[in-house]
Short mmCIF file of C-alpha atoms in Angstrom, two decimals:
data_model
loop_
_atom_site.label_atom_id
_atom_site.label_comp_id
_atom_site.label_asym_id
_atom_site.label_seq_id
_atom_site.Cartn_x
_atom_site.Cartn_y
_atom_site.Cartn_z
CA MET A 657 -28.36 -11.13 -7.47
CA SER A 658 -25.80 -9.02 -9.43
CA PRO A 659 -22.00 -9.59 -8.92
CA ARG A 660 -21.63 -6.24 -6.56
CA ALA A 661 -24.86 -7.23 -4.54
CA SER A 662 -22.71 -10.16 -4.03
CA SER A 663 -20.07 -8.70 -2.97
CA PHE A 664 -21.15 -6.37 -0.68
CA ARG A 665 -19.68 -7.82 2.14
CA VAL A 666 -16.40 -7.78 0.76
CA TYR A 667 -16.77 -4.42 -0.10
CA TRP A 668 -18.27 -3.49 3.52
CA LEU A 669 -14.69 -5.51 4.50
CA ALA A 670 -12.72 -3.55 2.32
CA PHE A 671 -13.95 -0.24 3.74
CA VAL A 672 -13.02 -1.12 7.52
CA VAL A 673 -9.74 -2.17 7.18
CA TYR A 674 -8.90 0.17 4.59
CA TRP A 675 -9.23 2.90 7.19
CA GLY A 676 -5.46 1.70 8.04
CA ILE A 677 -4.25 2.15 4.29
CA VAL A 678 -5.82 5.48 4.81
CA LEU A 679 -3.16 6.41 7.80
CA PHE A 680 -0.89 5.34 4.87
CA GLY A 681 -1.13 7.44 2.55
CA TYR A 682 -1.72 10.04 5.30
CA ASP A 683 0.98 9.61 6.67
CA THR A 684 2.56 9.56 3.48
CA GLY A 685 1.57 13.10 2.90
CA VAL A 686 1.37 14.51 6.78
CA ALA A 687 4.97 14.58 7.45
CA GLY A 688 6.41 16.44 4.97
CA SER A 689 3.79 19.45 5.18
CA VAL A 690 4.10 19.53 9.16
CA VAL A 691 8.04 20.61 8.84
CA ALA A 692 7.43 22.64 5.76
CA GLN A 693 5.31 24.86 8.05
CA THR A 694 7.07 28.61 9.59
CA TYR A 695 6.10 27.86 13.06
CA PHE A 696 7.39 23.87 13.40
CA ARG A 697 11.00 24.53 11.91
CA GLN A 698 11.02 28.13 13.94
CA HIS A 699 10.01 25.90 17.24
CA PHE A 700 12.13 23.71 17.14
CA GLY A 701 15.39 25.24 16.04
CA PHE A 702 15.05 25.34 12.22
CA LEU A 703 15.89 28.99 11.71
CA ASP A 704 18.68 31.26 11.56
CA ASP A 705 18.55 34.24 13.62
CA LYS A 706 17.37 36.72 10.48
CA GLY A 707 13.88 33.78 10.78
CA ASN A 708 16.02 32.29 7.51
CA PRO A 709 15.93 28.26 7.14
CA ILE A 710 18.63 26.80 8.18
CA LYS A 711 19.50 24.22 4.77
CA ASP A 712 21.41 21.75 6.36
CA LYS A 713 19.25 21.40 9.19
CA VAL A 714 16.38 21.32 7.76
CA ALA A 715 16.83 18.53 5.18
CA ALA A 716 18.26 16.25 7.79
CA ILE A 717 15.57 16.98 10.28
CA THR A 718 12.75 16.51 7.63
CA SER A 719 14.34 12.96 6.05
CA ASN A 720 14.25 11.64 9.68
CA ILE A 721 10.60 12.89 10.51
CA VAL A 722 9.75 11.24 7.22
CA SER A 723 11.81 8.02 7.50
CA VAL A 724 11.35 6.75 10.51
CA LEU A 725 8.30 5.76 9.76
CA GLN A 726 9.40 3.53 7.26
CA ALA A 727 11.82 2.53 9.18
CA GLY A 728 9.55 1.35 12.01
CA ALA A 729 7.16 0.27 8.80
CA PHE A 730 9.36 -3.01 8.02
CA PHE A 731 10.33 -4.27 11.02
CA GLY A 732 6.05 -4.00 11.10
CA ALA A 733 5.84 -5.88 7.98
CA LEU A 734 7.78 -8.69 8.67
CA GLY A 735 7.14 -9.17 11.70
CA SER A 736 3.07 -9.24 10.19
CA ALA A 737 3.40 -12.67 8.91
CA PRO A 738 4.16 -15.33 12.03
CA MET A 739 1.20 -13.52 13.27
CA SER A 740 -1.28 -13.49 11.19
CA ALA A 741 -0.36 -17.04 10.42
CA ALA A 742 -1.45 -18.12 14.41
CA ILE A 743 -3.96 -15.79 14.99
CA GLY A 744 -5.85 -14.73 11.88
CA ARG A 745 -5.89 -11.43 9.41
CA ARG A 746 -8.87 -9.87 11.64
CA TRP A 747 -6.95 -10.18 15.13
CA THR A 748 -3.59 -9.25 13.64
CA LEU A 749 -5.37 -6.31 12.18
CA ILE A 750 -6.87 -5.61 15.61
CA ILE A 751 -3.48 -5.34 17.61
CA PHE A 752 -1.48 -3.46 15.00
CA THR A 753 -3.93 -0.36 14.87
CA LEU A 754 -3.84 -0.34 18.50
CA ILE A 755 -0.22 0.06 18.41
CA PHE A 756 -0.25 2.39 15.80
CA SER A 757 -2.61 4.39 17.73
CA VAL A 758 -0.33 4.65 20.54
CA GLY A 759 2.72 6.32 18.26
CA ALA A 760 0.02 8.64 16.95
CA ALA A 761 -0.90 9.72 20.70
CA LEU A 762 3.65 10.38 21.20
CA THR A 763 3.67 12.54 18.20
CA THR A 764 0.51 14.40 19.00
CA ALA A 765 0.96 14.92 22.50
CA ALA A 766 5.01 16.72 21.83
CA LYS A 767 5.51 20.02 23.00
CA ASP A 768 8.49 20.99 23.67
CA PRO A 769 11.43 21.98 22.27
CA GLY A 770 13.58 19.83 24.53
CA THR A 771 12.14 16.66 24.35
CA GLY A 772 9.55 17.18 21.39
CA LEU A 773 11.48 16.42 18.42
CA ALA A 774 12.66 12.72 20.12
CA MET A 775 8.62 11.73 20.78
CA ILE A 776 7.79 13.06 17.22
CA TYR A 777 10.32 10.53 16.47
CA ALA A 778 9.58 7.71 18.79
CA GLY A 779 5.80 8.38 18.00
CA ARG A 780 6.96 7.42 14.07
CA VAL A 781 8.97 4.86 14.67
CA ILE A 782 5.87 3.20 16.61
CA SER A 783 3.34 4.41 14.37
CA GLY A 784 5.54 2.56 11.93
CA VAL A 785 5.28 -0.80 12.62
CA GLY A 786 1.26 0.25 12.58
CA ILE A 787 1.35 0.34 9.86
CA GLY A 788 3.74 -1.53 7.92
CA ALA A 789 1.77 -5.04 9.42
CA ILE A 790 -1.20 -3.43 8.28
CA SER A 791 -0.01 -2.82 4.89
CA ALA A 792 0.96 -6.34 4.36
CA VAL A 793 -2.27 -7.83 6.37
CA ALA A 794 -4.94 -5.66 4.70
CA PRO A 795 -4.63 -6.55 1.04
CA ALA A 796 -3.88 -10.49 1.78
CA PHE A 797 -6.83 -10.41 3.89
CA VAL A 798 -8.96 -8.56 1.07
CA SER A 799 -8.12 -10.75 -1.34
CA GLU A 800 -8.30 -13.69 0.21
CA CYS A 801 -12.36 -12.42 0.52
CA ALA A 802 -13.30 -11.55 -2.70
CA PRO A 803 -14.49 -12.80 -5.27
CA LYS A 804 -11.92 -13.53 -8.73
CA GLU A 805 -14.33 -11.29 -10.90
CA ALA A 806 -13.91 -8.60 -9.41
CA ARG A 807 -10.40 -8.93 -6.89
CA GLY A 808 -8.65 -6.61 -8.97
CA ARG A 809 -11.07 -3.65 -8.23
CA ILE A 810 -11.95 -4.62 -5.04
CA THR A 811 -8.27 -5.05 -3.88
CA GLY A 812 -7.36 -2.42 -6.75
CA LEU A 813 -9.50 0.08 -3.37
CA PHE A 814 -6.56 0.09 -1.39
CA GLN A 815 -4.35 2.42 -3.53
CA ILE A 816 -7.46 4.54 -4.20
CA THR A 817 -7.47 4.54 0.19
CA VAL A 818 -3.12 5.78 0.30
CA ALA A 819 -4.19 8.72 -2.88
CA VAL A 820 -7.33 9.76 -0.27
CA GLY A 821 -5.44 9.93 3.17
CA VAL A 822 -2.12 11.38 1.22
CA MET A 823 -4.97 14.31 -0.10
CA ILE A 824 -6.96 14.42 3.10
CA SER A 825 -2.67 15.37 4.38
CA TYR A 826 -2.57 18.33 1.75
CA PHE A 827 -4.83 19.96 2.46
CA ILE A 828 -5.14 20.06 6.31
CA ASN A 829 -1.91 21.47 6.46
CA TYR A 830 -2.99 23.56 3.98
CA GLY A 831 -5.85 24.92 5.47
CA ILE A 832 -3.71 25.30 9.19
CA SER A 833 -1.60 27.57 6.74
CA LEU A 834 -4.29 29.95 5.97
CA ASN A 835 -5.32 30.27 9.73
CA PRO A 836 -3.29 32.71 11.96
CA SER A 837 -4.49 31.93 14.78
CA ILE A 838 -3.52 27.69 13.96
CA ALA A 839 -0.39 27.90 12.26
CA LYS A 840 1.35 30.21 14.85
CA THR A 841 0.62 27.76 17.54
CA PRO A 842 1.93 23.97 18.24
CA ASN A 843 -1.45 22.87 16.73
CA VAL A 844 0.27 23.25 13.42
CA TRP A 845 1.27 19.91 13.70
CA ARG A 846 -0.53 18.47 16.88
CA ILE A 847 -4.37 18.99 14.55
CA PRO A 848 -2.33 17.04 11.53
CA PHE A 849 -0.58 14.31 14.20
CA GLY A 850 -4.25 13.62 15.99
CA PHE A 851 -5.81 13.04 12.82
CA GLN A 852 -4.29 9.99 12.40
CA LEU A 853 -6.63 8.50 15.74
CA VAL A 854 -9.45 8.82 14.10
CA PRO A 855 -9.42 6.49 10.79
CA ALA A 856 -7.39 4.24 13.56
CA GLY A 857 -10.36 4.56 15.49
CA LEU A 858 -12.96 3.96 12.54
CA MET A 859 -11.09 0.61 11.45
CA LEU A 860 -10.77 -0.52 15.19
CA ILE A 861 -14.59 -0.31 15.90
CA GLY A 862 -15.06 -1.70 12.06
CA LEU A 863 -12.88 -4.96 11.85
CA PHE A 864 -15.54 -6.36 15.20
CA THR A 865 -18.28 -6.29 12.21
CA VAL A 866 -16.38 -8.38 9.94
CA LYS A 867 -15.77 -12.23 9.43
CA GLU A 868 -12.44 -13.86 9.29
CA SER A 869 -10.09 -15.06 6.02
CA PRO A 870 -12.15 -18.08 4.78
CA ARG A 871 -8.53 -19.55 2.83
CA TYR A 872 -7.23 -18.65 7.01
CA LEU A 873 -9.96 -20.32 8.69
CA ALA A 874 -9.78 -23.25 6.04
CA SER A 875 -5.90 -23.27 6.30
CA LYS A 876 -6.83 -24.35 9.82
CA ASN A 877 -8.85 -27.21 9.19
CA ARG A 878 -11.66 -25.30 10.19
CA ASN A 879 -13.58 -26.04 6.93
CA GLU A 880 -17.25 -25.46 8.56
CA GLU A 881 -16.43 -22.27 9.37
CA ALA A 882 -14.42 -21.69 5.86
CA LEU A 883 -17.70 -22.58 4.54
CA ALA A 884 -19.96 -21.00 6.54
CA VAL A 885 -17.76 -17.27 5.72
CA LEU A 886 -17.61 -18.22 2.55
CA ALA A 887 -21.37 -18.64 2.22
CA TYR A 888 -21.66 -15.17 4.18
CA LEU A 889 -19.67 -13.36 2.26
CA ARG A 890 -21.59 -14.67 -1.66
CA ARG A 891 -24.88 -13.93 0.78
CA LEU A 892 -25.14 -17.77 -1.09
CA PRO A 893 -26.54 -20.61 1.36
CA PRO A 894 -23.81 -22.79 2.07
CA THR A 895 -25.19 -25.49 -0.16
CA ASP A 896 -24.88 -23.52 -3.20
CA GLU A 897 -22.69 -25.00 -5.52
CA SER A 898 -20.22 -22.17 -6.30
CA VAL A 899 -19.82 -22.25 -2.48
CA ILE A 900 -19.60 -25.52 -2.31
CA HIS A 901 -16.71 -25.49 -5.74
CA GLU A 902 -14.59 -22.39 -4.46
CA LEU A 903 -14.50 -24.27 -1.41
CA ALA A 904 -13.60 -26.77 -2.72
CA GLU A 905 -10.55 -24.59 -4.91
CA ILE A 906 -9.43 -23.65 -1.55
CA GLU A 907 -9.53 -27.17 -0.08
CA ALA A 908 -7.78 -28.20 -2.78
CA ALA A 909 -4.66 -26.33 -3.24
CA ILE A 910 -4.25 -25.33 0.49
CA ALA A 911 -4.03 -30.11 0.36
CA GLU A 912 -1.55 -29.54 -1.80
CA GLU A 913 0.66 -27.66 0.02
CA ARG A 914 0.44 -29.19 3.21
CA GLU A 915 1.26 -32.67 1.17
CA ALA A 916 4.11 -30.83 -0.52
CA ARG A 917 5.01 -29.00 2.17
CA VAL A 918 5.29 -31.54 5.52
CA GLY A 919 8.49 -31.63 8.26
CA LEU A 920 9.74 -29.13 5.48
CA GLY A 921 8.72 -25.41 7.08
CA LEU A 922 10.23 -21.78 5.86
CA ARG A 923 12.87 -23.38 3.32
CA GLU A 924 10.15 -25.59 1.18
CA ALA A 925 7.94 -21.99 1.92
CA PHE A 926 10.85 -20.17 -0.57
CA LEU A 927 12.24 -22.69 -2.06
CA GLY A 928 9.60 -24.34 -3.31
CA LYS A 929 8.61 -24.97 -7.13
CA GLY A 930 7.57 -23.01 -8.84
CA ASN A 931 7.69 -19.71 -5.67
CA LEU A 932 11.46 -18.38 -5.30
CA VAL A 933 10.33 -16.37 -8.93
CA ARG A 934 6.84 -15.52 -6.93
CA PHE A 935 9.14 -13.97 -4.42
CA LEU A 936 12.02 -12.07 -6.70
CA ILE A 937 8.61 -10.68 -8.46
CA ALA A 938 7.32 -9.59 -4.72
CA PHE A 939 10.50 -8.10 -4.06
CA PHE A 940 11.28 -6.26 -7.33
CA ILE A 941 7.68 -5.38 -8.01
CA PHE A 942 8.17 -2.56 -5.04
CA PHE A 943 12.09 -1.94 -5.18
CA LEU A 944 11.25 -0.18 -8.81
CA GLN A 945 7.95 1.22 -7.22
CA GLN A 946 9.66 3.20 -4.90
CA TRP A 947 12.43 4.15 -7.45
CA GLY A 948 10.02 5.14 -9.72
CA GLY A 949 9.79 8.92 -8.06
CA GLN A 950 6.67 9.35 -6.92
CA ASN A 951 6.88 8.61 -3.05
CA THR A 952 10.25 11.38 -3.15
CA VAL A 953 6.86 13.38 -4.88
CA GLY A 954 4.82 12.42 -2.41
CA TYR A 955 6.29 12.75 1.49
CA TYR A 956 8.00 16.02 -0.42
CA ALA A 957 5.33 17.44 -2.49
CA PRO A 958 6.00 21.44 -0.93
CA GLN A 959 9.44 20.83 -1.70
CA ILE A 960 9.66 19.88 -4.78
CA PHE A 961 6.65 22.26 -5.86
CA ALA A 962 9.35 25.10 -4.59
CA SER A 963 11.68 23.87 -6.53
CA LEU A 964 9.43 24.03 -9.57
CA GLY A 965 8.21 27.89 -9.03
CA PHE A 966 6.13 27.90 -6.39
CA VAL A 967 7.29 29.97 -3.60
CA GLY A 968 5.86 29.92 -0.48
CA THR A 969 3.91 27.70 2.04
CA LYS A 970 0.72 28.80 1.12
CA ASN A 971 1.51 28.67 -3.24
CA SER A 972 3.39 24.89 -2.34
CA LEU A 973 0.86 23.42 -0.17
CA LEU A 974 -1.62 24.33 -2.49
CA ALA A 975 0.55 22.41 -5.48
CA SER A 976 0.63 20.04 -3.60
CA GLY A 977 -2.93 19.58 -2.51
CA ILE A 978 -4.11 19.49 -6.08
CA TYR A 979 -2.05 17.27 -7.05
CA GLY A 980 -3.64 15.23 -3.79
CA VAL A 981 -6.96 15.27 -6.10
CA VAL A 982 -5.21 14.61 -9.46
CA LYS A 983 -4.03 11.44 -7.52
CA VAL A 984 -6.81 10.47 -5.62
CA VAL A 985 -9.30 11.16 -8.82
CA ALA A 986 -7.32 8.92 -11.44
CA THR A 987 -6.21 5.89 -8.86
CA THR A 988 -10.09 6.01 -8.26
CA ILE A 989 -10.94 5.53 -12.34
CA PHE A 990 -8.55 3.20 -13.30
CA VAL A 991 -8.98 0.77 -10.41
CA THR A 992 -12.85 0.68 -10.61
CA LEU A 993 -13.35 1.07 -14.50
CA PHE A 994 -10.22 -0.25 -15.97
CA VAL A 995 -7.99 -3.05 -13.48
CA ASP A 996 -9.90 -6.03 -14.56
CA SER A 997 -10.19 -4.93 -18.13
CA LEU A 998 -7.01 -3.66 -19.53
CA GLY A 999 -5.27 -6.05 -17.46
CA ARG A 1000 -1.99 -6.14 -14.87
CA ARG A 1001 0.77 -6.47 -17.43
CA TRP A 1002 -0.01 -4.22 -20.19
CA SER A 1003 -1.94 -1.91 -17.57
CA LEU A 1004 1.93 -1.45 -16.06
CA PHE A 1005 4.07 -1.05 -19.18
CA ILE A 1006 1.59 1.55 -20.35
CA SER A 1007 2.02 3.02 -16.42
CA ALA A 1008 6.10 3.31 -16.55
CA MET A 1009 5.94 4.93 -20.24
CA GLY A 1010 3.55 7.81 -19.61
CA MET A 1011 5.27 8.55 -16.37
CA GLY A 1012 9.46 8.09 -17.88
CA THR A 1013 7.52 10.27 -20.73
CA PHE A 1014 6.75 13.27 -18.25
CA PHE A 1015 9.70 12.88 -16.06
CA PHE A 1016 11.72 13.62 -19.44
CA ILE A 1017 10.32 17.00 -19.96
CA ILE A 1018 10.26 18.23 -17.07
CA GLY A 1019 13.78 17.72 -16.15
CA ALA A 1020 14.50 19.45 -19.79
CA LEU A 1021 12.08 22.10 -19.05
CA LEU A 1022 14.14 22.52 -15.04
CA LYS A 1023 17.23 22.30 -17.10
CA THR A 1024 16.44 25.04 -20.10
CA VAL A 1025 13.60 27.30 -18.44
CA PRO A 1026 14.93 27.16 -14.59
CA PRO A 1027 11.73 29.42 -12.30
CA PRO A 1028 12.89 32.86 -10.92
CA ALA A 1029 15.35 33.06 -7.66
CA VAL A 1030 13.20 34.28 -4.77
CA SER A 1031 14.71 35.29 -1.89
CA SER A 1032 13.44 32.99 1.62
CA SER A 1033 13.50 36.39 3.12
CA THR A 1034 10.54 37.93 0.56
CA PRO A 1035 7.86 38.43 2.61
CA ALA A 1036 5.23 36.03 1.48
CA ASP A 1037 2.06 39.52 -0.20
CA GLN A 1038 5.60 40.22 -2.40
CA ILE A 1039 6.12 36.52 -3.67
CA PRO A 1040 5.30 36.69 -7.86
CA PRO A 1041 2.74 34.30 -8.78
CA PRO A 1042 4.84 31.15 -10.35
CA ALA A 1043 6.29 31.79 -13.78
CA PRO A 1044 4.84 29.91 -16.85
CA SER A 1045 7.31 27.56 -16.65
CA SER A 1046 6.14 26.66 -13.15
CA LYS A 1047 2.72 26.55 -14.03
CA ALA A 1048 3.59 24.18 -17.35
CA MET A 1049 5.73 21.63 -15.14
CA ALA A 1050 3.09 21.53 -12.40
CA ALA A 1051 0.85 20.59 -15.38
CA MET A 1052 3.53 18.21 -16.86
CA LEU A 1053 3.78 16.33 -12.98
CA TYR A 1054 -0.38 16.20 -12.56
CA LEU A 1055 -0.48 14.09 -16.25
CA TYR A 1056 2.89 11.81 -14.38
CA VAL A 1057 0.58 11.03 -11.38
CA CYS A 1058 -2.04 9.99 -13.73
CA PHE A 1059 -0.49 7.42 -15.63
CA TYR A 1060 1.46 6.57 -12.22
CA SER A 1061 -1.87 5.71 -11.34
CA MET A 1062 -2.98 3.11 -13.96
CA GLY A 1063 -0.60 1.18 -13.30
CA TRP A 1064 2.74 1.78 -10.59
CA GLY A 1065 0.11 2.73 -8.34
CA PRO A 1066 -2.20 0.69 -7.23
CA LEU A 1067 -1.24 -2.41 -9.53
CA PRO A 1068 1.89 -4.11 -6.93
CA TRP A 1069 -0.56 -4.12 -3.87
CA VAL A 1070 -3.08 -6.22 -6.14
CA TYR A 1071 -0.35 -8.43 -8.33
CA SER A 1072 2.18 -9.62 -4.74
CA ALA A 1073 -1.96 -10.09 -3.01
CA ASP A 1074 -2.89 -12.20 -6.55
CA ILE A 1075 0.35 -14.79 -6.94
CA PHE A 1076 1.15 -16.51 -3.90
CA PRO A 1077 -0.76 -19.59 -2.21
CA THR A 1078 -2.85 -19.46 0.44
CA ARG A 1079 -0.15 -21.32 3.06
CA THR A 1080 2.50 -18.91 1.54
CA ARG A 1081 0.52 -15.23 1.25
CA HIS A 1082 1.15 -14.56 4.53
CA TYR A 1083 4.84 -14.37 4.32
CA GLY A 1084 4.47 -13.63 0.33
CA MET A 1085 3.06 -10.40 1.83
CA ALA A 1086 5.58 -9.63 4.58
CA VAL A 1087 8.16 -9.86 1.86
CA ALA A 1088 6.32 -7.24 -0.42
CA SER A 1089 5.82 -5.21 2.18
CA GLY A 1090 8.91 -5.36 4.11
CA SER A 1091 10.46 -4.32 0.13
CA GLN A 1092 8.24 -1.51 -0.13
CA TRP A 1093 9.19 -0.04 3.28
CA LEU A 1094 12.86 -0.65 2.75
CA TRP A 1095 12.95 1.17 -0.56
CA ASN A 1096 10.22 3.79 1.10
CA PHE A 1097 12.92 4.45 3.79
CA VAL A 1098 16.33 4.30 1.58
CA VAL A 1099 13.87 6.93 -1.03
CA SER A 1100 12.08 8.86 1.80
CA TYR A 1101 15.68 9.51 3.80
CA GLU A 1102 17.49 10.12 1.14
CA GLY A 1103 14.98 12.64 -0.76
CA THR A 1104 15.57 16.06 0.28
CA ARG A 1105 19.30 15.60 -0.57
CA MET A 1106 17.83 14.43 -3.77
CA VAL A 1107 15.84 17.21 -4.20
CA ASN A 1108 18.68 19.80 -2.98
CA ALA A 1109 21.82 18.28 -4.76
CA LEU A 1110 20.54 16.92 -8.08
CA GLY A 1111 18.28 19.49 -9.18
CA TYR A 1112 16.61 18.69 -12.46
CA LYS A 1113 18.91 15.78 -12.75
CA MET A 1114 17.07 13.75 -10.70
CA PHE A 1115 13.61 13.81 -12.37
CA LEU A 1116 16.24 12.63 -15.77
CA MET A 1117 17.08 9.34 -13.02
CA PHE A 1118 13.39 9.11 -12.18
CA ALA A 1119 12.43 8.61 -16.16
CA THR A 1120 15.22 6.53 -16.93
CA ILE A 1121 14.04 4.05 -14.16
CA ASN A 1122 10.43 4.63 -15.42
CA VAL A 1123 11.32 3.36 -18.96
CA GLY A 1124 14.30 1.64 -19.06
CA ALA A 1125 13.80 -1.04 -16.02
CA MET A 1126 10.18 -0.68 -15.07
CA ALA A 1127 8.51 -0.72 -18.51
CA THR A 1128 11.07 -3.49 -19.35
CA PHE A 1129 10.01 -5.40 -15.86
CA SER A 1130 6.09 -4.49 -16.71
CA LEU A 1131 6.23 -7.57 -19.67
CA LEU A 1132 8.23 -10.36 -18.64
CA ILE A 1133 5.73 -10.96 -15.59
CA PRO A 1134 3.08 -13.19 -16.06
CA GLU A 1135 -0.56 -11.81 -16.77
CA THR A 1136 -3.09 -13.05 -13.46
CA LYS A 1137 -5.87 -10.81 -15.05
CA GLY A 1138 -9.61 -13.03 -13.96
CA ARG A 1139 -7.61 -15.51 -12.70
CA SER A 1140 -7.98 -17.30 -9.47
CA LEU A 1141 -6.11 -17.46 -6.44
CA GLU A 1142 -5.85 -21.66 -7.00
CA ASP A 1143 -4.19 -20.99 -9.96
CA MET A 1144 -1.65 -19.59 -9.64
CA ASP A 1145 0.13 -23.02 -8.82
CA VAL A 1146 -0.53 -23.42 -12.45
CA ILE A 1147 1.11 -20.46 -13.51
CA PHE A 1148 4.18 -20.45 -12.17
CA GLY A 1149 4.81 -24.33 -12.39
CA SER A 1150 4.16 -25.96 -9.32
CA LYS A 1151 1.02 -27.72 -10.52
CA THR A 1152 0.12 -29.29 -13.44
CA GLN A 1153 -3.90 -27.84 -15.07
CA GLU A 1154 -4.59 -31.46 -14.96
CA GLU A 1155 -3.47 -32.44 -11.56
CA ARG A 1156 -5.36 -29.13 -9.96
CA ASP A 1157 -8.26 -30.40 -11.70
CA ALA A 1158 -8.38 -33.41 -11.11
CA HIS A 1159 -7.63 -32.65 -7.36
CA ILE A 1160 -10.74 -29.43 -7.93
CA ARG A 1161 -12.73 -32.67 -8.92
CA ALA A 1162 -12.21 -35.24 -6.44
CA THR A 1163 -12.96 -32.70 -3.38
CA GLU A 1164 -15.77 -31.52 -5.05
CA ASP A 1165 -17.21 -35.26 -4.74
CA ALA A 1166 -16.29 -35.80 -1.01
CA LEU A 1167 -18.24 -32.22 -0.40
CA GLY A 1168 -21.11 -32.97 -2.37
CA MET A 1169 -21.12 -36.59 -0.93
CA HIS A 1170 -21.05 -35.87 2.98
CA GLY A 1171 -22.79 -32.02 2.23
CA GLY A 1172 -22.23 -28.78 4.15
CA ALA A 1173 -22.73 -29.66 8.12
CA ASP A 1174 -19.65 -32.92 7.19
CA VAL A 1175 -16.94 -30.65 6.07
CA LYS A 1176 -15.40 -30.86 8.89
CA ARG A 1177 -15.03 -33.83 9.61
CA SER A 1178 -14.54 -35.12 5.76
CA ASN A 1179 -11.10 -32.78 6.11
CA GLU A 1180 -10.27 -34.42 9.42
CA GLY A 1181 -10.02 -37.98 7.85
CA SER A 1182 -8.13 -36.21 5.20
CA VAL A 1183 -5.64 -34.31 7.91
CA ARG A 1184 -5.04 -37.79 9.08
CA GLU A 1185 -4.33 -39.20 6.18
CA ASP A 1186 -1.22 -36.52 5.34
CA GLU A 1187 -0.02 -37.33 9.34
CA LYS A 1188 0.49 -40.89 7.89
CA VAL A 1189 2.66 -39.76 5.02
#
């Protein structure tokens, strides 16, 4: 059986749980585009008597609607860790998908000018709690089930689905702007917000067709179930040597972690040998990702394209939609063809250098050849087409997102899911996702202010971060391509290779001696020995 055929069930798992990541991407793009719609601004009082936007009010409300999702997501990501450890990855995702759906329903139902914004804020916070938890649990769930040969590719589907979600949000809003019968009614926000319930429903149904993570089951001493699930995922019999070897690796790592952490709790999880550096990497890789500029563009694409000369709602939304398409295509090409061949470090380094180069070019063009000013009161049919300099800057932005998609888009999630051992992976992904949402909130809250206040300097600032910080960071972290999750303790110094190999051989001997049906009994003996210690 070919590796791709044997991984079919893992791809199905990724397809199911990553509907939640479509939601992540969709919510990234939808709010900024909704607030850019003229009727939304008119209905909730963002326009003056002459129909012109009240600049400060638009900036403040846009920041609030976009950023409150991140605030909720921060707490959802952190709160997912104890739940995931207690009840498993699958049921945690089911519960938080339901929470997300409640928030989506609130934003969809908002209508009254007096209370509608409050409902949208509340709905976005609740949806954020769900999104934050899903973003922490889903990649870990997929990573724990994927074979090491294809783990980067399968886990990297995360970023493809993020990009797909963003693209869908842009084009739904663009389609609405083209339809006068919708664009002048509350459907201008009800359709985009209500659409969130579609991927949420698909994910909820799909979760009842997949099995729990074998690594979670093994960590709960349910080794008989873990062996059965691992064999099911690999489409091999439980007696197959490769399946037994993989379970032996998992058991060896868990037994080592259990022995090392008896009675030590969270302090050891974070400060144990070789662990602190992993948490620091997970925190700073997302700190840098958020300050690299892409999410500012993603959240406020219509406003940014307008600042580059794509004036008018239709022009800015169309340019944003094209940006979304380029991002999906570039991410798909990289994740499917290069993520498991080029390696993590070099992908991140090349990505950062490319991003910085094109941001420097955009900043220079915006400074030296700014687009002609167009009054906000100019009728739509009299708005001039974008100037050549505007088209050049848009092209640079499209090339920028290609480089983002080959490294700093998908790989922070892949790398964070790679480096943590089973016992602390849920805490590690919670810290990683919490960092992502914390800095996501800061950047999104300040996004419109940066666009309005900094102009070309914003692009130069992000370019400097790309080249100066992100490229340097990329060369300092260890390479994890092609290494099993259980190898990470060796890479980060928790165990020597000799210790790990000896433990694996001993566990393999035990599994071979007792057979698949006796795995649970064998493990229970190990637990009793641990209790004596």
